[in-house]
PDB file of C-alpha atoms and ligand atoms in Angstrom:
ATOM      1  CA  MET A   1      15.290   6.149  -3.366  1.00  0.00           C
ATOM      2  CA  PRO A   2      16.172   9.577  -2.500  1.00  0.00           C
ATOM      3  CA  THR A   3      17.288  10.755  -6.117  1.00  0.00           C
ATOM      4  CA  ALA A   4      18.580  14.002  -5.247  1.00  0.00           C
ATOM      5  CA  ASP A   5      21.249  12.573  -3.179  1.00  0.00           C
ATOM      6  CA  LEU A   6      22.348  10.415  -6.202  1.00  0.00           C
ATOM      7  CA  LEU A   7      22.659  13.215  -8.213  1.00  0.00           C
ATOM      8  CA  ARG A   8      24.601  15.133  -5.616  1.00  0.00           C
ATOM      9  CA  ASP A   9      26.686  12.573  -4.514  1.00  0.00           C
ATOM     10  CA  HIS A  10      28.128  11.302  -7.984  1.00  0.00           C
ATOM     11  CA  PRO A  11      29.112  14.193  -9.546  1.00  0.00           C
ATOM     12  CA  ALA A  12      32.031  12.622 -11.762  1.00  0.00           C
ATOM     13  CA  GLY A  13      29.910   9.683 -13.117  1.00  0.00           C
ATOM     14  CA  TRP A  14      27.044  11.925 -14.190  1.00  0.00           C
ATOM     15  CA  GLU A  15      29.252  15.004 -15.644  1.00  0.00           C
ATOM     16  CA  ARG A  16      30.975  11.131 -17.547  1.00  0.00           C
ATOM     17  CA  ALA A  17      27.908  10.340 -19.092  1.00  0.00           C
ATOM     18  CA  THR A  18      26.483  13.551 -19.612  1.00  0.00           C
ATOM     19  CA  ARG A  19      29.555  15.680 -21.289  1.00  0.00           C
ATOM     20  CA  HIS A  20      30.820  13.389 -23.474  1.00  0.00           C
ATOM     21  CA  PRO A  21      32.731  14.192 -26.385  1.00  0.00           C
ATOM     22  CA  PHE A  22      29.517  12.550 -29.014  1.00  0.00           C
ATOM     23  CA  LEU A  23      27.056  14.889 -27.297  1.00  0.00           C
ATOM     24  CA  LEU A  24      29.847  17.546 -27.586  1.00  0.00           C
ATOM     25  CA  GLY A  25      30.220  17.169 -31.384  1.00  0.00           C
ATOM     26  CA  VAL A  26      26.494  16.630 -31.916  1.00  0.00           C
ATOM     27  CA  ARG A  27      26.397  20.609 -30.327  1.00  0.00           C
ATOM     28  CA  ASP A  28      29.054  21.867 -32.593  1.00  0.00           C
ATOM     29  CA  GLY A  29      28.687  19.620 -35.801  1.00  0.00           C
ATOM     30  CA  THR A  30      31.602  17.544 -35.506  1.00  0.00           C
ATOM     31  CA  VAL A  31      30.076  14.132 -35.800  1.00  0.00           C
ATOM     32  CA  PRO A  32      30.068  12.508 -38.606  1.00  0.00           C
ATOM     33  CA  ALA A  33      26.667  11.457 -40.031  1.00  0.00           C
ATOM     34  CA  ARG A  34      28.009   7.736 -39.862  1.00  0.00           C
ATOM     35  CA  ALA A  35      28.538   7.948 -36.558  1.00  0.00           C
ATOM     36  CA  PHE A  36      25.430   9.631 -36.075  1.00  0.00           C
ATOM     37  CA  ASP A  37      23.296   6.820 -37.943  1.00  0.00           C
ATOM     38  CA  THR A  38      25.204   4.153 -35.863  1.00  0.00           C
ATOM     39  CA  TRP A  39      23.672   4.999 -32.790  1.00  0.00           C
ATOM     40  CA  LEU A  40      20.745   5.806 -34.310  1.00  0.00           C
ATOM     41  CA  ALA A  41      20.041   1.998 -35.253  1.00  0.00           C
ATOM     42  CA  GLN A  42      22.098   1.316 -32.290  1.00  0.00           C
ATOM     43  CA  ASP A  43      19.665   3.166 -30.119  1.00  0.00           C
ATOM     44  CA  HIS A  44      16.405   1.634 -31.672  1.00  0.00           C
ATOM     45  CA  HIS A  45      17.799  -2.170 -30.746  1.00  0.00           C
ATOM     46  CA  TYR A  46      18.085   0.197 -26.894  1.00  0.00           C
ATOM     47  CA  VAL A  47      14.731   1.249 -26.949  1.00  0.00           C
ATOM     48  CA  GLY A  48      13.273  -2.173 -28.253  1.00  0.00           C
ATOM     49  CA  ASP A  49      15.449  -3.935 -25.011  1.00  0.00           C
ATOM     50  CA  LEU A  50      13.914  -0.858 -22.948  1.00  0.00           C
ATOM     51  CA  LEU A  51      10.589  -1.404 -23.269  1.00  0.00           C
ATOM     52  CA  ARG A  52      10.606  -5.282 -22.389  1.00  0.00           C
ATOM     53  CA  PHE A  53      12.407  -4.361 -19.224  1.00  0.00           C
ATOM     54  CA  GLN A  54       9.587  -1.848 -18.862  1.00  0.00           C
ATOM     55  CA  ALA A  55       6.644  -3.650 -19.963  1.00  0.00           C
ATOM     56  CA  ARG A  56       7.569  -6.336 -17.213  1.00  0.00           C
ATOM     57  CA  LEU A  57       8.385  -3.907 -14.411  1.00  0.00           C
ATOM     58  CA  LEU A  58       4.704  -1.895 -15.104  1.00  0.00           C
ATOM     59  CA  ALA A  59       3.559  -5.633 -14.571  1.00  0.00           C
ATOM     60  CA  ARG A  60       4.918  -5.881 -11.003  1.00  0.00           C
ATOM     61  CA  ALA A  61       4.896  -2.218 -10.373  1.00  0.00           C
ATOM     62  CA  PRO A  62       2.831  -1.251  -7.296  1.00  0.00           C
ATOM     63  CA  ARG A  63      -0.670   0.618  -7.841  1.00  0.00           C
ATOM     64  CA  PRO A  64       0.892   4.359  -7.668  1.00  0.00           C
ATOM     65  CA  ALA A  65       3.784   4.191  -9.574  1.00  0.00           C
ATOM     66  CA  GLN A  66       1.852   2.212 -12.754  1.00  0.00           C
ATOM     67  CA  ALA A  67       0.419   5.919 -14.103  1.00  0.00           C
ATOM     68  CA  VAL A  68       4.123   7.103 -14.579  1.00  0.00           C
ATOM     69  CA  LEU A  69       5.231   3.398 -16.001  1.00  0.00           C
ATOM     70  CA  ALA A  70       2.381   3.196 -17.998  1.00  0.00           C
ATOM     71  CA  ALA A  71       2.875   6.643 -19.482  1.00  0.00           C
ATOM     72  CA  GLY A  72       6.665   5.688 -20.580  1.00  0.00           C
ATOM     73  CA  THR A  73       5.810   2.054 -21.879  1.00  0.00           C
ATOM     74  CA  VAL A  74       3.657   3.993 -24.794  1.00  0.00           C
ATOM     75  CA  ALA A  75       5.640   6.636 -25.206  1.00  0.00           C
ATOM     76  CA  LEU A  76       8.350   3.802 -25.850  1.00  0.00           C
ATOM     77  CA  VAL A  77       6.377   2.291 -28.168  1.00  0.00           C
ATOM     78  CA  GLU A  78       5.998   5.814 -30.215  1.00  0.00           C
ATOM     79  CA  GLU A  79       9.709   5.874 -29.840  1.00  0.00           C
ATOM     80  CA  LEU A  80       9.773   3.077 -31.753  1.00  0.00           C
ATOM     81  CA  ALA A  81       7.468   4.332 -34.551  1.00  0.00           C
ATOM     82  CA  TRP A  82       9.615   7.386 -34.497  1.00  0.00           C
ATOM     83  CA  PHE A  83      12.908   5.501 -35.024  1.00  0.00           C
ATOM     84  CA  GLU A  84      11.143   3.552 -38.175  1.00  0.00           C
ATOM     85  CA  GLU A  85      10.184   6.620 -39.733  1.00  0.00           C
ATOM     86  CA  LEU A  86      13.574   7.947 -39.663  1.00  0.00           C
ATOM     87  CA  ALA A  87      15.225   4.587 -41.146  1.00  0.00           C
ATOM     88  CA  GLY A  88      13.573   5.667 -44.386  1.00  0.00           C
ATOM     89  CA  ARG A  89      14.155   9.372 -44.354  1.00  0.00           C
ATOM     90  CA  ARG A  90      18.078   8.522 -43.431  1.00  0.00           C
ATOM     91  CA  GLY A  91      18.592   4.984 -44.763  1.00  0.00           C
ATOM     92  CA  LEU A  92      19.411   3.496 -41.413  1.00  0.00           C
ATOM     93  CA  ASP A  93      19.611  -0.041 -41.420  1.00  0.00           C
ATOM     94  CA  LEU A  94      17.766  -1.215 -38.283  1.00  0.00           C
ATOM     95  CA  ASP A  95      18.327  -4.554 -39.202  1.00  0.00           C
ATOM     96  CA  ALA A  96      22.390  -4.511 -38.188  1.00  0.00           C
ATOM     97  CA  PRO A  97      23.445  -6.654 -35.293  1.00  0.00           C
ATOM     98  CA  ARG A  98      23.679  -5.262 -31.749  1.00  0.00           C
ATOM     99  CA  LEU A  99      27.666  -3.420 -30.973  1.00  0.00           C
ATOM    100  CA  PRO A 100      29.038  -5.016 -28.029  1.00  0.00           C
ATOM    101  CA  ALA A 101      27.966  -1.782 -25.998  1.00  0.00           C
ATOM    102  CA  THR A 102      24.303  -2.344 -26.935  1.00  0.00           C
ATOM    103  CA  ALA A 103      24.256  -5.860 -26.183  1.00  0.00           C
ATOM    104  CA  ALA A 104      26.009  -5.262 -22.622  1.00  0.00           C
ATOM    105  CA  TYR A 105      23.251  -2.793 -21.503  1.00  0.00           C
ATOM    106  CA  ALA A 106      20.450  -5.216 -22.828  1.00  0.00           C
ATOM    107  CA  GLY A 107      22.510  -7.160 -20.472  1.00  0.00           C
ATOM    108  CA  LEU A 108      22.178  -4.947 -17.577  1.00  0.00           C
ATOM    109  CA  LEU A 109      18.499  -4.674 -18.176  1.00  0.00           C
ATOM    110  CA  GLU A 110      17.943  -8.176 -18.107  1.00  0.00           C
ATOM    111  CA  ARG A 111      19.737  -7.833 -14.554  1.00  0.00           C
ATOM    112  CA  LEU A 112      17.218  -5.189 -13.749  1.00  0.00           C
ATOM    113  CA  ASP A 113      14.251  -7.454 -15.164  1.00  0.00           C
ATOM    114  CA  ALA A 114      15.205  -9.211 -11.558  1.00  0.00           C
ATOM    115  CA  ALA A 115      16.027  -6.808  -9.509  1.00  0.00           C
ATOM    116  CA  ASP A 116      13.223  -5.475  -6.858  1.00  0.00           C
ATOM    117  CA  VAL A 117      10.886  -3.182  -7.919  1.00  0.00           C
ATOM    118  CA  PRO A 118      12.443  -0.287  -5.847  1.00  0.00           C
ATOM    119  CA  THR A 119      16.050  -1.334  -7.704  1.00  0.00           C
ATOM    120  CA  ALA A 120      14.094  -1.119 -10.690  1.00  0.00           C
ATOM    121  CA  VAL A 121      12.338   2.236 -10.880  1.00  0.00           C
ATOM    122  CA  GLY A 122      15.274   3.543  -9.489  1.00  0.00           C
ATOM    123  CA  ALA A 123      17.457   2.417 -12.427  1.00  0.00           C
ATOM    124  CA  LEU A 124      14.999   3.458 -15.030  1.00  0.00           C
ATOM    125  CA  TRP A 125      14.788   6.987 -13.281  1.00  0.00           C
ATOM    126  CA  ALA A 126      18.955   7.466 -13.800  1.00  0.00           C
ATOM    127  CA  ILE A 127      18.635   6.006 -17.320  1.00  0.00           C
ATOM    128  CA  GLU A 128      16.205   8.619 -18.460  1.00  0.00           C
ATOM    129  CA  ARG A 129      17.778  11.826 -16.056  1.00  0.00           C
ATOM    130  CA  VAL A 130      20.920  10.826 -17.692  1.00  0.00           C
ATOM    131  CA  TYR A 131      20.171  10.639 -21.235  1.00  0.00           C
ATOM    132  CA  LEU A 132      17.570  14.202 -20.859  1.00  0.00           C
ATOM    133  CA  ASP A 133      20.522  15.532 -18.988  1.00  0.00           C
ATOM    134  CA  ALA A 134      23.076  14.727 -22.080  1.00  0.00           C
ATOM    135  CA  TRP A 135      20.311  15.725 -24.989  1.00  0.00           C
ATOM    136  CA  THR A 136      19.991  19.589 -23.141  1.00  0.00           C
ATOM    137  CA  ALA A 137      23.967  19.239 -22.731  1.00  0.00           C
ATOM    138  CA  ALA A 138      24.204  18.778 -26.458  1.00  0.00           C
ATOM    139  CA  ALA A 139      21.112  21.882 -27.073  1.00  0.00           C
ATOM    140  CA  PRO A 140      20.617  23.226 -29.334  1.00  0.00           C
ATOM    141  CA  GLY A 141      22.803  21.469 -31.345  1.00  0.00           C
ATOM    142  CA  ALA A 142      24.431  22.235 -34.968  1.00  0.00           C
ATOM    143  CA  PRO A 143      21.629  22.478 -37.472  1.00  0.00           C
ATOM    144  CA  GLU A 144      21.645  18.918 -38.917  1.00  0.00           C
ATOM    145  CA  TYR A 145      21.316  17.773 -35.667  1.00  0.00           C
ATOM    146  CA  ALA A 146      18.790  20.289 -33.906  1.00  0.00           C
ATOM    147  CA  GLU A 147      15.540  18.575 -34.579  1.00  0.00           C
ATOM    148  CA  TYR A 148      16.994  15.337 -32.579  1.00  0.00           C
ATOM    149  CA  VAL A 149      18.326  17.282 -30.025  1.00  0.00           C
ATOM    150  CA  ALA A 150      14.469  19.238 -29.738  1.00  0.00           C
ATOM    151  CA  HIS A 151      12.973  15.664 -29.730  1.00  0.00           C
ATOM    152  CA  TRP A 152      14.919  14.373 -26.614  1.00  0.00           C
ATOM    153  CA  THR A 153      14.727  17.690 -24.591  1.00  0.00           C
ATOM    154  CA  THR A 154      11.390  18.625 -24.393  1.00  0.00           C
ATOM    155  CA  PRO A 155       9.347  19.789 -21.554  1.00  0.00           C
ATOM    156  CA  GLY A 156       7.089  16.425 -21.625  1.00  0.00           C
ATOM    157  CA  PHE A 157      10.255  14.212 -21.565  1.00  0.00           C
ATOM    158  CA  ALA A 158      11.490  16.268 -18.646  1.00  0.00           C
ATOM    159  CA  ALA A 159       8.087  16.098 -16.619  1.00  0.00           C
ATOM    160  CA  TYR A 160       8.793  12.390 -17.070  1.00  0.00           C
ATOM    161  CA  VAL A 161      11.614  11.852 -15.182  1.00  0.00           C
ATOM    162  CA  ASP A 162      10.738  14.109 -12.440  1.00  0.00           C
ATOM    163  CA  GLY A 163       7.539  11.222 -12.354  1.00  0.00           C
ATOM    164  CA  LEU A 164      10.205   8.429 -12.125  1.00  0.00           C
ATOM    165  CA  ALA A 165      12.060  10.321  -9.567  1.00  0.00           C
ATOM    166  CA  ALA A 166       9.090  10.748  -7.412  1.00  0.00           C
ATOM    167  CA  ALA A 167       7.591   7.217  -8.492  1.00  0.00           C
ATOM    168  CA  ALA A 168      11.686   6.020  -7.138  1.00  0.00           C
ATOM    169  CA  ASP A 169      11.190   8.182  -3.957  1.00  0.00           C
ATOM    170  CA  ALA A 170       8.083   6.685  -2.710  1.00  0.00           C
ATOM    171  CA  LEU A 171       9.673   3.628  -3.216  1.00  0.00           C
ATOM    172  CA  GLY A 172      12.310   3.968  -1.053  1.00  0.00           C
ATOM    173  CA  GLY A 173      15.616   2.290  -0.958  1.00  0.00           C
ATOM    174  CA  ARG A 174      19.038   3.896  -2.321  1.00  0.00           C
ATOM    175  CA  HIS A 175      20.940   2.240  -4.959  1.00  0.00           C
ATOM    176  CA  ASP A 176      23.999   3.469  -5.575  1.00  0.00           C
ATOM    177  CA  ASP A 177      25.663   0.966  -7.031  1.00  0.00           C
ATOM    178  CA  VAL A 178      23.224   0.430  -9.883  1.00  0.00           C
ATOM    179  CA  VAL A 179      22.793   4.210 -10.606  1.00  0.00           C
ATOM    180  CA  LEU A 180      27.056   3.818 -11.046  1.00  0.00           C
ATOM    181  CA  THR A 181      26.406   0.805 -13.393  1.00  0.00           C
ATOM    182  CA  VAL A 182      23.712   2.684 -15.308  1.00  0.00           C
ATOM    183  CA  LEU A 183      26.122   5.742 -15.796  1.00  0.00           C
ATOM    184  CA  ASP A 184      28.879   3.402 -16.966  1.00  0.00           C
ATOM    185  CA  ALA A 185      26.816   1.169 -19.406  1.00  0.00           C
ATOM    186  CA  GLU A 186      25.862   5.308 -20.758  1.00  0.00           C
ATOM    187  CA  VAL A 187      29.514   6.318 -21.236  1.00  0.00           C
ATOM    188  CA  ALA A 188      30.066   2.821 -23.298  1.00  0.00           C
ATOM    189  CA  PHE A 189      26.853   3.639 -25.095  1.00  0.00           C
ATOM    190  CA  TRP A 190      27.993   7.298 -26.563  1.00  0.00           C
ATOM    191  CA  ASP A 191      31.762   5.923 -26.957  1.00  0.00           C
ATOM    192  CA  MET A 192      30.242   2.869 -29.210  1.00  0.00           C
ATOM    193  CA  ALA A 193      28.877   5.410 -31.498  1.00  0.00           C
ATOM    194  CA  LEU A 194      32.233   7.119 -32.326  1.00  0.00           C
ATOM    195  CA  GLY A 195      34.435   4.308 -32.012  1.00  0.00           C
ATOM    196  CA  ASP A 196      32.138   2.371 -35.291  1.00  0.00           C
ATOM    197  CA  GLY A 197      33.091   5.571 -37.690  1.00  0.00           C
ATOM    198  CA  ALA A 198      35.420   5.728 -40.372  1.00  0.00           C
ATOM    199  CA  PRO A 199      39.206   5.421 -38.895  1.00  0.00           C
ATOM    200  CA  GLY A 200      40.239   7.870 -36.625  1.00  0.00           C
ATOM    201  CA  ASP A 201      37.020   9.684 -37.157  1.00  0.00           C
ATOM    202  CA  ALA A 202      35.240  12.283 -34.566  1.00  0.00           C
ATOM    203  CA  ARG A 203      38.047  11.355 -31.873  1.00  0.00           C
TER     204      ARG A 203
HETATM  205  C1  LIG B 301      21.393   4.805 -24.546  1.00  0.00           C
HETATM  206  N1  LIG B 301      20.208   5.463 -22.851  1.00  0.00           N
HETATM  207  C2  LIG B 301      20.023   5.701 -24.009  1.00  0.00           C
HETATM  208  N2  LIG B 301      19.530   5.404 -24.961  1.00  0.00           N
HETATM  209  C3  LIG B 301      18.148   5.968 -25.014  1.00  0.00           C
HETATM  210  N3  LIG B 301      16.936   6.155 -25.348  1.00  0.00           N
HETATM  211  C4  LIG B 301      17.867   6.333 -23.428  1.00  0.00           C
HETATM  212  C5  LIG B 301      18.816   6.055 -22.438  1.00  0.00           C
HETATM  213  C6  LIG B 301      16.725   6.862 -22.873  1.00  0.00           C
HETATM  214  O1  LIG B 301      15.497   6.000 -23.501  1.00  0.00           O
END
């Protein structure tokens, strides 16, 4: 999949998913801690769902794509441990049920689990590329959020996203619809964090 073309040909979709009010609020400090905590607990669910999808994708990937998918799988396990440590520090309720956008994204990951490998790797690249760009747009972040922004904008994460692009490009094909569906799911996920705050906050 020519990932560069997918970035070039859908600027409005990438923009909506990476310049979201939640991210601008993380940058300027107007996102309430409660909305951020909601988002963290939901993303903990999301990372577990993504791990299930990615581990299965690794199992069916062709030999050249294995290394990058395996490294990413380990990183997701480490991300879950990081969330658990955060839960103690911030008093997060990791057992809070999935909100509708989280459940919908889990459904999308299940559909991707049934997609062919080039489509699924292309979608995984979009999932991680949009996330890197979103947090880069929030950098450096208000003081209370700077450590989180730094966590999701490391050079190692950027290198991983480049590795996924190389794997997707090598597998070929072009799956604009699936990438646009990912971008919509990302916007809905950011919307959810703001929508679950106290009435009217951060809007
Ligand atoms: C919503 N999208 C969302 N959460 C994440 N942690 C990522 C992408 C990247 O893993």
